[in-house]
mmCIF file of C-alpha atoms in Angstrom:
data_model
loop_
_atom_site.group_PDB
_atom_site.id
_atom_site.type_symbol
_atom_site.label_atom_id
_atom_site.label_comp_id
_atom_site.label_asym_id
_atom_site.label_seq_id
_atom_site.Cartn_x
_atom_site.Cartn_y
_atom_site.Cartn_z
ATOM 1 C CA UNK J 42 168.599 215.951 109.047
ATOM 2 C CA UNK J 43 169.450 218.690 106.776
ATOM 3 C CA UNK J 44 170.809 220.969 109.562
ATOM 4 C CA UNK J 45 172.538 218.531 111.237
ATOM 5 C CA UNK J 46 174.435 217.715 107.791
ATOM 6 C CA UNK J 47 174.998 221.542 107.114
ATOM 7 C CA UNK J 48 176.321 221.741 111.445
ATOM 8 C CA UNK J 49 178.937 219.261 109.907
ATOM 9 C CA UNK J 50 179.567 220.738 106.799
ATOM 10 C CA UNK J 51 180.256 223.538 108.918
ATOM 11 C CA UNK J 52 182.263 221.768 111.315
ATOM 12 C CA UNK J 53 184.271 220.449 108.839
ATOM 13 C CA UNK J 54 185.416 223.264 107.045
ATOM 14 C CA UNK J 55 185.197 225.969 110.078
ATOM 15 C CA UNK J 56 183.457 228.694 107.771
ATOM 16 C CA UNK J 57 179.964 229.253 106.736
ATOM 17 C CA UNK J 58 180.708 230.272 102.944
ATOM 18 C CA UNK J 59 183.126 227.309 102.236
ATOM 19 C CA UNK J 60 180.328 225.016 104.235
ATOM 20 C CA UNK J 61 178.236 226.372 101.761
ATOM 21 C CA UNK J 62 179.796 225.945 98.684
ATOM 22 C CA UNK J 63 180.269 222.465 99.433
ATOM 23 C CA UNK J 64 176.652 221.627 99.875
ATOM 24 C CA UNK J 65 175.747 224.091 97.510
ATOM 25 C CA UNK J 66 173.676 226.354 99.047
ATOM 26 C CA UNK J 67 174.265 230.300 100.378
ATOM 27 C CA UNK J 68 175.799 231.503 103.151
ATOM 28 C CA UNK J 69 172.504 233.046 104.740
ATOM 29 C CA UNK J 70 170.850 229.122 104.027
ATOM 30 C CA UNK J 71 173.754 227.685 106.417
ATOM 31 C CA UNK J 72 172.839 230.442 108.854
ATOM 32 C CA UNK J 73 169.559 229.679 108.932
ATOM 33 C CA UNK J 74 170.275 226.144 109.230
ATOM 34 C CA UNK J 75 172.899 227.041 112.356
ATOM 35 C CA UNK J 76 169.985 229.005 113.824
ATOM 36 C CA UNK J 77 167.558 226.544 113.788
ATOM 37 C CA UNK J 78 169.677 223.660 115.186
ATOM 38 C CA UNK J 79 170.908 226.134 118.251
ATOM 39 C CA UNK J 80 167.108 227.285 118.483
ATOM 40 C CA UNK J 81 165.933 223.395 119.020
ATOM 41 C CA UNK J 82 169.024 222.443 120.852
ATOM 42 C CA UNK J 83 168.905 225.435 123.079
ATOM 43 C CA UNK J 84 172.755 225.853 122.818
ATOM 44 C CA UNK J 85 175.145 227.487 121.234
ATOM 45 C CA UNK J 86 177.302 225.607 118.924
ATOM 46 C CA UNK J 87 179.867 228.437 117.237
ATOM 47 C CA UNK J 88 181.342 231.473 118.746
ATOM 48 C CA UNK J 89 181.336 233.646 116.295
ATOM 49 C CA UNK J 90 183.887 236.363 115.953
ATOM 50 C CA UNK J 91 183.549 238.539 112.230
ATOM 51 C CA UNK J 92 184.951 236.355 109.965
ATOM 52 C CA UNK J 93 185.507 233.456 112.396
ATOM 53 C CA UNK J 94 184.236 231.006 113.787
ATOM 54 C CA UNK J 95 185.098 228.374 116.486
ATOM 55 C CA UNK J 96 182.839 225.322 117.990
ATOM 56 C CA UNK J 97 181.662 226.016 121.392
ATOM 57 C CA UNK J 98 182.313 223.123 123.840
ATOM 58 C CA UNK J 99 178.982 221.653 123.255
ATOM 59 C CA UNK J 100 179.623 222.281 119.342
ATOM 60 C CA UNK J 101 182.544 219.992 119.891
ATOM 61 C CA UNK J 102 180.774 217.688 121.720
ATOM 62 C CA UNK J 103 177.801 217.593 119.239
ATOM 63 C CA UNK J 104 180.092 217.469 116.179
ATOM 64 C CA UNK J 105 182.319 214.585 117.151
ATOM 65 C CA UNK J 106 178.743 212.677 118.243
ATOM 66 C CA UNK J 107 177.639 212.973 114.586
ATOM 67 C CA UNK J 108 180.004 213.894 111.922
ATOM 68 C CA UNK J 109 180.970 209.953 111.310
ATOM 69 C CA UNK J 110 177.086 209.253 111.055
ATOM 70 C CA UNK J 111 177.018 212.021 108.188
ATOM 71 C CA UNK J 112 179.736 210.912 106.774
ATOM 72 C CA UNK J 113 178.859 207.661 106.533
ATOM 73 C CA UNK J 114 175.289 208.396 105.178
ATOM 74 C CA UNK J 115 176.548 210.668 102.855
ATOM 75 C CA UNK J 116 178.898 207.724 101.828
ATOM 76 C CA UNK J 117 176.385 205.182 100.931
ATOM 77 C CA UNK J 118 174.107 207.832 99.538
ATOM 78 C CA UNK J 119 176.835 208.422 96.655
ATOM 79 C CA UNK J 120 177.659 204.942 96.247
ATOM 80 C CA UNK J 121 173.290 203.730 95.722
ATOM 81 C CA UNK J 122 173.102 206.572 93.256
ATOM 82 C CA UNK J 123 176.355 206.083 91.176
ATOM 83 C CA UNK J 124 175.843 202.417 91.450
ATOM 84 C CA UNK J 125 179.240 199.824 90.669
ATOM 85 C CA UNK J 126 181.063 203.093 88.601
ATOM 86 C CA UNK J 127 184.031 201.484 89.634
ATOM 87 C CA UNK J 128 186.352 202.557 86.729
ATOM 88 C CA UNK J 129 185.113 206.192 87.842
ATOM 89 C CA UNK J 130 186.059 205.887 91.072
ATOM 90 C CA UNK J 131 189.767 206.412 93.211
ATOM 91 C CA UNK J 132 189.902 205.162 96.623
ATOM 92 C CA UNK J 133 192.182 206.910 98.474
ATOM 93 C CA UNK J 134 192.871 205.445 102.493
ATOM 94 C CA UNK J 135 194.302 208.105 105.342
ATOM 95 C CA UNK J 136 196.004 207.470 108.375
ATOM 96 C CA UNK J 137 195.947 210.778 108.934
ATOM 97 C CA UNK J 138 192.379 211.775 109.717
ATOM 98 C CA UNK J 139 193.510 215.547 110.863
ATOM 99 C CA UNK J 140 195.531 216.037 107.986
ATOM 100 C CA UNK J 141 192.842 214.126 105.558
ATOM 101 C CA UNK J 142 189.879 216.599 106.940
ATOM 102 C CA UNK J 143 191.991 219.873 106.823
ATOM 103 C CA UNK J 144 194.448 219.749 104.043
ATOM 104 C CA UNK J 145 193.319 217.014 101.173
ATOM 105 C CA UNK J 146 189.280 217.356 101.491
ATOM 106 C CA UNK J 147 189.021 220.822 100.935
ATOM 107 C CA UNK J 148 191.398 220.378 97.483
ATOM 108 C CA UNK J 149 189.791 217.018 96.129
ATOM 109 C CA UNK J 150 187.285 219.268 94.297
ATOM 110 C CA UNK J 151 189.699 220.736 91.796
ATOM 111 C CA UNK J 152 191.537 217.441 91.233
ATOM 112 C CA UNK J 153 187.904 215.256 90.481
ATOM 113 C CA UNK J 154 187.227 218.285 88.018
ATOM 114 C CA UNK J 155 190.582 218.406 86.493
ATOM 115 C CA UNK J 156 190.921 214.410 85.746
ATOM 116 C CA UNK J 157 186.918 213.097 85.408
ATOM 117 C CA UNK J 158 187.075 210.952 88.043
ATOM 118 C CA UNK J 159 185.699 210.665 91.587
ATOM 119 C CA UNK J 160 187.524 210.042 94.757
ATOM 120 C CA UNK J 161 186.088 208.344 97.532
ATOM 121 C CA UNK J 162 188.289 209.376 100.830
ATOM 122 C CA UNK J 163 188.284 206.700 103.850
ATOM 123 C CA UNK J 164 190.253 206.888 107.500
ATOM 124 C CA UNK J 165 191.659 204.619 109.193
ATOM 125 C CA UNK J 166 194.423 204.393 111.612
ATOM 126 C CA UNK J 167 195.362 200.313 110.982
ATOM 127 C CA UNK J 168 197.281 198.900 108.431
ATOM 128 C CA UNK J 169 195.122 197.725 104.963
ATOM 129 C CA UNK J 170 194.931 194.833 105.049
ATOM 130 C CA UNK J 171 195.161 192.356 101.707
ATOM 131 C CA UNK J 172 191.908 191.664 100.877
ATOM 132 C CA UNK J 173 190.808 195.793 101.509
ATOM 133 C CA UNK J 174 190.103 197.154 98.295
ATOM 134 C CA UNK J 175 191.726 200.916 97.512
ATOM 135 C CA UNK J 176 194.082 202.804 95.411
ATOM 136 C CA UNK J 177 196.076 204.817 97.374
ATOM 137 C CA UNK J 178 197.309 205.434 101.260
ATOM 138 C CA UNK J 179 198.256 208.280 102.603
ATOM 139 C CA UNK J 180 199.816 208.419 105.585
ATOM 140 C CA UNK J 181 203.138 208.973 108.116
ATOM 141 C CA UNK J 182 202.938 205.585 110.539
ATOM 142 C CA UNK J 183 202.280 202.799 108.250
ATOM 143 C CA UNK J 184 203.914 201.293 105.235
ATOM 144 C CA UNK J 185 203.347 199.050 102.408
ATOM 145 C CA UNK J 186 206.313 196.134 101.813
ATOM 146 C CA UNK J 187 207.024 196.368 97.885
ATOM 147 C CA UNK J 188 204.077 199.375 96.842
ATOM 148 C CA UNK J 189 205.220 202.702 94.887
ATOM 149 C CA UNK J 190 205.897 205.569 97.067
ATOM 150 C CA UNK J 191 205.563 209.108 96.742
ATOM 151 C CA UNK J 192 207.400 211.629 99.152
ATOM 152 C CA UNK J 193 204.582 213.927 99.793
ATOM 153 C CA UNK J 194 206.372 216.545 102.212
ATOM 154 C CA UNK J 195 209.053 215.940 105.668
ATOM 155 C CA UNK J 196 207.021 217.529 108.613
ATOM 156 C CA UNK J 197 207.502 220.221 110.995
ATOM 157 C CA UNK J 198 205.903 221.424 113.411
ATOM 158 C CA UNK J 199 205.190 224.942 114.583
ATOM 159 C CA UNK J 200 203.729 226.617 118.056
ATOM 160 C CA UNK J 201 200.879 228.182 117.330
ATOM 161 C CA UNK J 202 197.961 230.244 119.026
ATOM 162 C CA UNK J 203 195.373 232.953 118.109
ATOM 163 C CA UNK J 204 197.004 236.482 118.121
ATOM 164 C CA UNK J 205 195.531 237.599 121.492
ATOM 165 C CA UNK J 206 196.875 234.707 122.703
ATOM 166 C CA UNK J 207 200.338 234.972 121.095
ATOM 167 C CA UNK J 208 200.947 238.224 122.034
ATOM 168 C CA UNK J 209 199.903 237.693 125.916
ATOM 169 C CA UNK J 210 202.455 235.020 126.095
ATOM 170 C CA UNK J 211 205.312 235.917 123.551
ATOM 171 C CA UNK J 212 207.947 237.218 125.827
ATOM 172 C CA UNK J 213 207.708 235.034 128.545
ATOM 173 C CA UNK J 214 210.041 231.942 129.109
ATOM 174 C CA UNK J 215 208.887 228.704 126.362
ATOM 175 C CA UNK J 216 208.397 226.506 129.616
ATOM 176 C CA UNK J 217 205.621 229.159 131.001
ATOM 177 C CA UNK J 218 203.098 228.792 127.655
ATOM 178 C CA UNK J 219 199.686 227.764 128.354
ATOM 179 C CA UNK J 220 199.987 224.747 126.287
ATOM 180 C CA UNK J 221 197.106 222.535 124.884
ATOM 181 C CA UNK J 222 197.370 218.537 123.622
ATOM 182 C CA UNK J 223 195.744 216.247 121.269
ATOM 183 C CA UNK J 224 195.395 212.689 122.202
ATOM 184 C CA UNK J 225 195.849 211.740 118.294
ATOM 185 C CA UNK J 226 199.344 213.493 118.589
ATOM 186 C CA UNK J 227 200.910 212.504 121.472
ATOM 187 C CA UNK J 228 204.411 212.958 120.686
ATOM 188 C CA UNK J 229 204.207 216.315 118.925
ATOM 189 C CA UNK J 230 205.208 218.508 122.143
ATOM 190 C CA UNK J 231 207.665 215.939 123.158
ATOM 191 C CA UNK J 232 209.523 216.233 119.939
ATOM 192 C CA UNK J 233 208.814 220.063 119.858
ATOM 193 C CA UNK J 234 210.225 220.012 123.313
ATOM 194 C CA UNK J 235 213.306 218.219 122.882
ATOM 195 C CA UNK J 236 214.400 221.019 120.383
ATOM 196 C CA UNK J 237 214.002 223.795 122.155
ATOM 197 C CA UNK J 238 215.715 222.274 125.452
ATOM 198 C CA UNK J 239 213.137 221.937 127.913
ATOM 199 C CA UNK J 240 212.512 219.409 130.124
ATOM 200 C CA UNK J 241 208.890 218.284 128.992
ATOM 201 C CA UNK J 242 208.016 218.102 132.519
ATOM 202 C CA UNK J 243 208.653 221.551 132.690
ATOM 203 C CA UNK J 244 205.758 222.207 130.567
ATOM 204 C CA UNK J 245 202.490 223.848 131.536
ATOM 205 C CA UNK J 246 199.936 221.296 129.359
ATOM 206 C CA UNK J 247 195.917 222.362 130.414
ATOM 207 C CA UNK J 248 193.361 220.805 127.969
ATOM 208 C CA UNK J 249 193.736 217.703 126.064
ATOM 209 C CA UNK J 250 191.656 216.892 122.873
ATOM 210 C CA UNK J 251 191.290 213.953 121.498
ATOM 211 C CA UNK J 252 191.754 214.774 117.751
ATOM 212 C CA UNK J 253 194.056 217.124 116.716
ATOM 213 C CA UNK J 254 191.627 219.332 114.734
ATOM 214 C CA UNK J 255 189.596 219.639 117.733
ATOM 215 C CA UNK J 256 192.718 221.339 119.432
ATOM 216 C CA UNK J 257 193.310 223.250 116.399
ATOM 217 C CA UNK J 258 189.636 225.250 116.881
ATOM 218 C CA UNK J 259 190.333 225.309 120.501
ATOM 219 C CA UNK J 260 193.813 227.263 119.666
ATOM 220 C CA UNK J 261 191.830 229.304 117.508
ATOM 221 C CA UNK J 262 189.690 230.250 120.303
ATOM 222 C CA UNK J 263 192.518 231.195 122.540
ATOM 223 C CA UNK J 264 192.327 227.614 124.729
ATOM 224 C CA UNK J 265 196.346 227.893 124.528
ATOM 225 C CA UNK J 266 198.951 227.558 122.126
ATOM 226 C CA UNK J 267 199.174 224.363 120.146
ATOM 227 C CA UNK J 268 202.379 222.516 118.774
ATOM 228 C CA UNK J 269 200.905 221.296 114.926
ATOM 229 C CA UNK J 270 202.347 220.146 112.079
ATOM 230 C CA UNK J 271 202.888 222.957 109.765
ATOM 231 C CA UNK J 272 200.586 221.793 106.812
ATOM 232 C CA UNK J 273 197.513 221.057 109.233
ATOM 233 C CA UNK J 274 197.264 224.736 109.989
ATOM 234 C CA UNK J 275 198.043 226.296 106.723
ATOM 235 C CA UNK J 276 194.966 227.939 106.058
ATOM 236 C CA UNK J 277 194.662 229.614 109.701
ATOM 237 C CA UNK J 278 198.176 230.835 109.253
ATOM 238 C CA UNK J 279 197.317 232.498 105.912
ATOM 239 C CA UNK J 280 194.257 233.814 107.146
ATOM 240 C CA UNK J 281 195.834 235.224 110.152
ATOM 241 C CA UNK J 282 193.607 233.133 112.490
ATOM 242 C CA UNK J 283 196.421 231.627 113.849
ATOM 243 C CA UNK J 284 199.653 232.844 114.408
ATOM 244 C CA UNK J 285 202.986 231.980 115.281
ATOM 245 C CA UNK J 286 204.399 232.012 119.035
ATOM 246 C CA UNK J 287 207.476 230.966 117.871
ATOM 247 C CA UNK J 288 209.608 231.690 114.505
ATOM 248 C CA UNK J 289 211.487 228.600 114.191
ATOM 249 C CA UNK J 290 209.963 225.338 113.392
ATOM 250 C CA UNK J 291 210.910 222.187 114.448
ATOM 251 C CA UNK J 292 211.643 219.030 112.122
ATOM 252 C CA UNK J 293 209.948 216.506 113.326
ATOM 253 C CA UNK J 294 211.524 213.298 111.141
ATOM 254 C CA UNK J 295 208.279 212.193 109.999
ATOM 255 C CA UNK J 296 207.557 211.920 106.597
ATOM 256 C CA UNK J 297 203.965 212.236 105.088
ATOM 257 C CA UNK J 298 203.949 209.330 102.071
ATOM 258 C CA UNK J 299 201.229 208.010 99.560
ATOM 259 C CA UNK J 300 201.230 204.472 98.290
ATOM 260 C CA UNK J 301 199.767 203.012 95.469
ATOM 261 C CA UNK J 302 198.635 199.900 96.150
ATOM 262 C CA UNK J 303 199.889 197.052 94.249
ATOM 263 C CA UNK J 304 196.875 195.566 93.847
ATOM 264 C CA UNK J 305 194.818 199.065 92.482
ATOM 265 C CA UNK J 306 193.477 198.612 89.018
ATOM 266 C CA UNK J 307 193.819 202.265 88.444
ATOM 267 C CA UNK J 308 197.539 202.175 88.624
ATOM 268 C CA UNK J 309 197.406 205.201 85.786
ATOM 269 C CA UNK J 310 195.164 207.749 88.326
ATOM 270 C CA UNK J 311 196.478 206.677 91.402
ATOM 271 C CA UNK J 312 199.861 208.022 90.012
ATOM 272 C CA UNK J 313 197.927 210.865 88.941
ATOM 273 C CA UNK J 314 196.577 211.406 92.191
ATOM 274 C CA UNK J 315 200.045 211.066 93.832
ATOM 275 C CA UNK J 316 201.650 213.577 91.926
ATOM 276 C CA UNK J 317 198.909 216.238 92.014
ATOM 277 C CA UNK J 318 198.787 216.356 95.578
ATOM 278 C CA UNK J 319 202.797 216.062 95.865
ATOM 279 C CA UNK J 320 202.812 219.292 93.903
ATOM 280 C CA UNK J 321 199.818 221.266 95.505
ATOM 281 C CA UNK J 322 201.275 220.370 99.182
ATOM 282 C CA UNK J 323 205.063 221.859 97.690
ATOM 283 C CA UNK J 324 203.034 224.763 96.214
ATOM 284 C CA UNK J 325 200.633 226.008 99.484
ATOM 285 C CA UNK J 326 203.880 225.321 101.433
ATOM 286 C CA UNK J 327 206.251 228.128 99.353
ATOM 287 C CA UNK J 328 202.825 229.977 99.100
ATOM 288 C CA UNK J 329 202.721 229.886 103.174
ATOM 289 C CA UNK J 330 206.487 230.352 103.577
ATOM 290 C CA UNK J 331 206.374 233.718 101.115
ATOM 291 C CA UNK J 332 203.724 235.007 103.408
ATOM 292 C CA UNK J 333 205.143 234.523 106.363
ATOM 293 C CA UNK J 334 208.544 236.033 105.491
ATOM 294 C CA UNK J 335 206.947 238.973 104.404
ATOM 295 C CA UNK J 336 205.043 239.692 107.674
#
């Protein structure tokens, strides 16, 4: 059990020494736990390439099979051992499982440091409804009649694709890129599309994913070029993982929100929690944006 949580940790994050640090444990302990689970699974879950690493197509397969499962365990584990804590505790509800797993997981730390209090993250892609108990909703598609608001960020979205991949395909014709999908997104390479003027029939679409972080490790392993929201692949951009196929972004008109619900009774941290992550999102942005513009 403890490999297959460190294979998610893994997963999750897409590096061994950030997997580590968030179970606490080395980076030579999640290797050995990697090793293991490929040694009694006879496959070969990550392709590793120096400092990165992708999931294999069985690693995919493997890691959408379990990840809920350890999430959920690890879930219920934390809530039996910090028993009703309830006035310790923000609940904070995603629509946005991509974004959730790739952009506001991986910062929670420093926020549940900074303010003494623990967050408990859930997904889902329906509407709360009255009765569900949490503090605040994040999220692009849904909205709550007569709740607070927060403008986290407007989206756009960017082509990206790893930089052998980018620089196979940069100077041919838009309509000619090896394009990949996820299910979770379909109207991102419509909208992307419509911008640049081509008929999205024109397109050359292979593989489809069905989540859109899925296609973002398949990008990163030079499946195709992906069209993402900008914030999703922040990280890979800074790390030079991913790269650009195209200069210009495209606005999308979506706008990522969080709500605090009007029920919460932790009205006074769920603001908190709104306004820290409004200002981290407009600092990485400007942070990504200086890079970029200086090459």
């Amino acid at each position: 059990m403890i490999a297959i949580r460190v294979f998610a940790t893994v997963g999750r994050y897409g590096n061994f020494t950030r997997a580590g640090q968030a179970l606490g444990i080395t980076q030579s302990a999640v290797s050995r736990h990697i090793a293991t689970l490929e040694s009694l699974a006879q496959l070969k879950l990550f392709e590793r390439r120096g400092p990165t690493i992708t999931l294999t197509p069985s690693g995919s397969q493997f890691y959408e099979a379990v990840r809920d499962a350890v999430a959920t365990i690890e879930l219920a584990t934390q809530q039996m051992l910090q028993g009703q804590k309830n006035h310790e505790r923000l609940i904070v509800r995603t629509s946005m499982p991509s974004f959730a797993m790739t952009v506001v997981v991986p910062m929670l730390g420093a926020f549940m440091e900074s303010h003494s209090i623990q967050v408990d993250l859930i997904t889902s892609l329906f509407a709360p409804q009255p009765q569900e108990e949490f503090d605040v909703l994040i999220t692009r598609d849904l909205i709550i009649q007569g709740a607070e608001s927060w403008e986290l960020l407007r989206e756009d979205l960017v082509c990206v694709g790893s930089p052998t991949m980018v620089a196979a395909h940069h100077a041919q014709a838009l309509n000619n890129w090896p394009l990949i999908a996820a299910k979770s997104r379909p109207d991102a390479i419509p909208v992307w599309a419509v911008a640049k003027d081509i008929s999205v029939d024109r397109l050359h679409v292979g593989a489809v994913y069905d989540h859109l972080f899925l296609a973002v490790a398949a990008a990163i392993g030079s499946a195709g070029l992906l069209v993402v929201p900008r914030v999703v692949v922040r990280d890979q951009l800074n790390n030079g993982t991913l790269v650009l196929a195209d200069d210009e972004p495209v606005v999308s008109g979506a706008t990522y929100l969080a709500y605090v619900n009007t029920q919460s009774r932790h009205v006074g941290p769920a603001r908190d929690f709104c306004r820290w992550l409004k200002r981290m999102l407009r600092e990485n942005a400007a942070a990504t944006s200086d890079r970029l513009l200086r090459g």
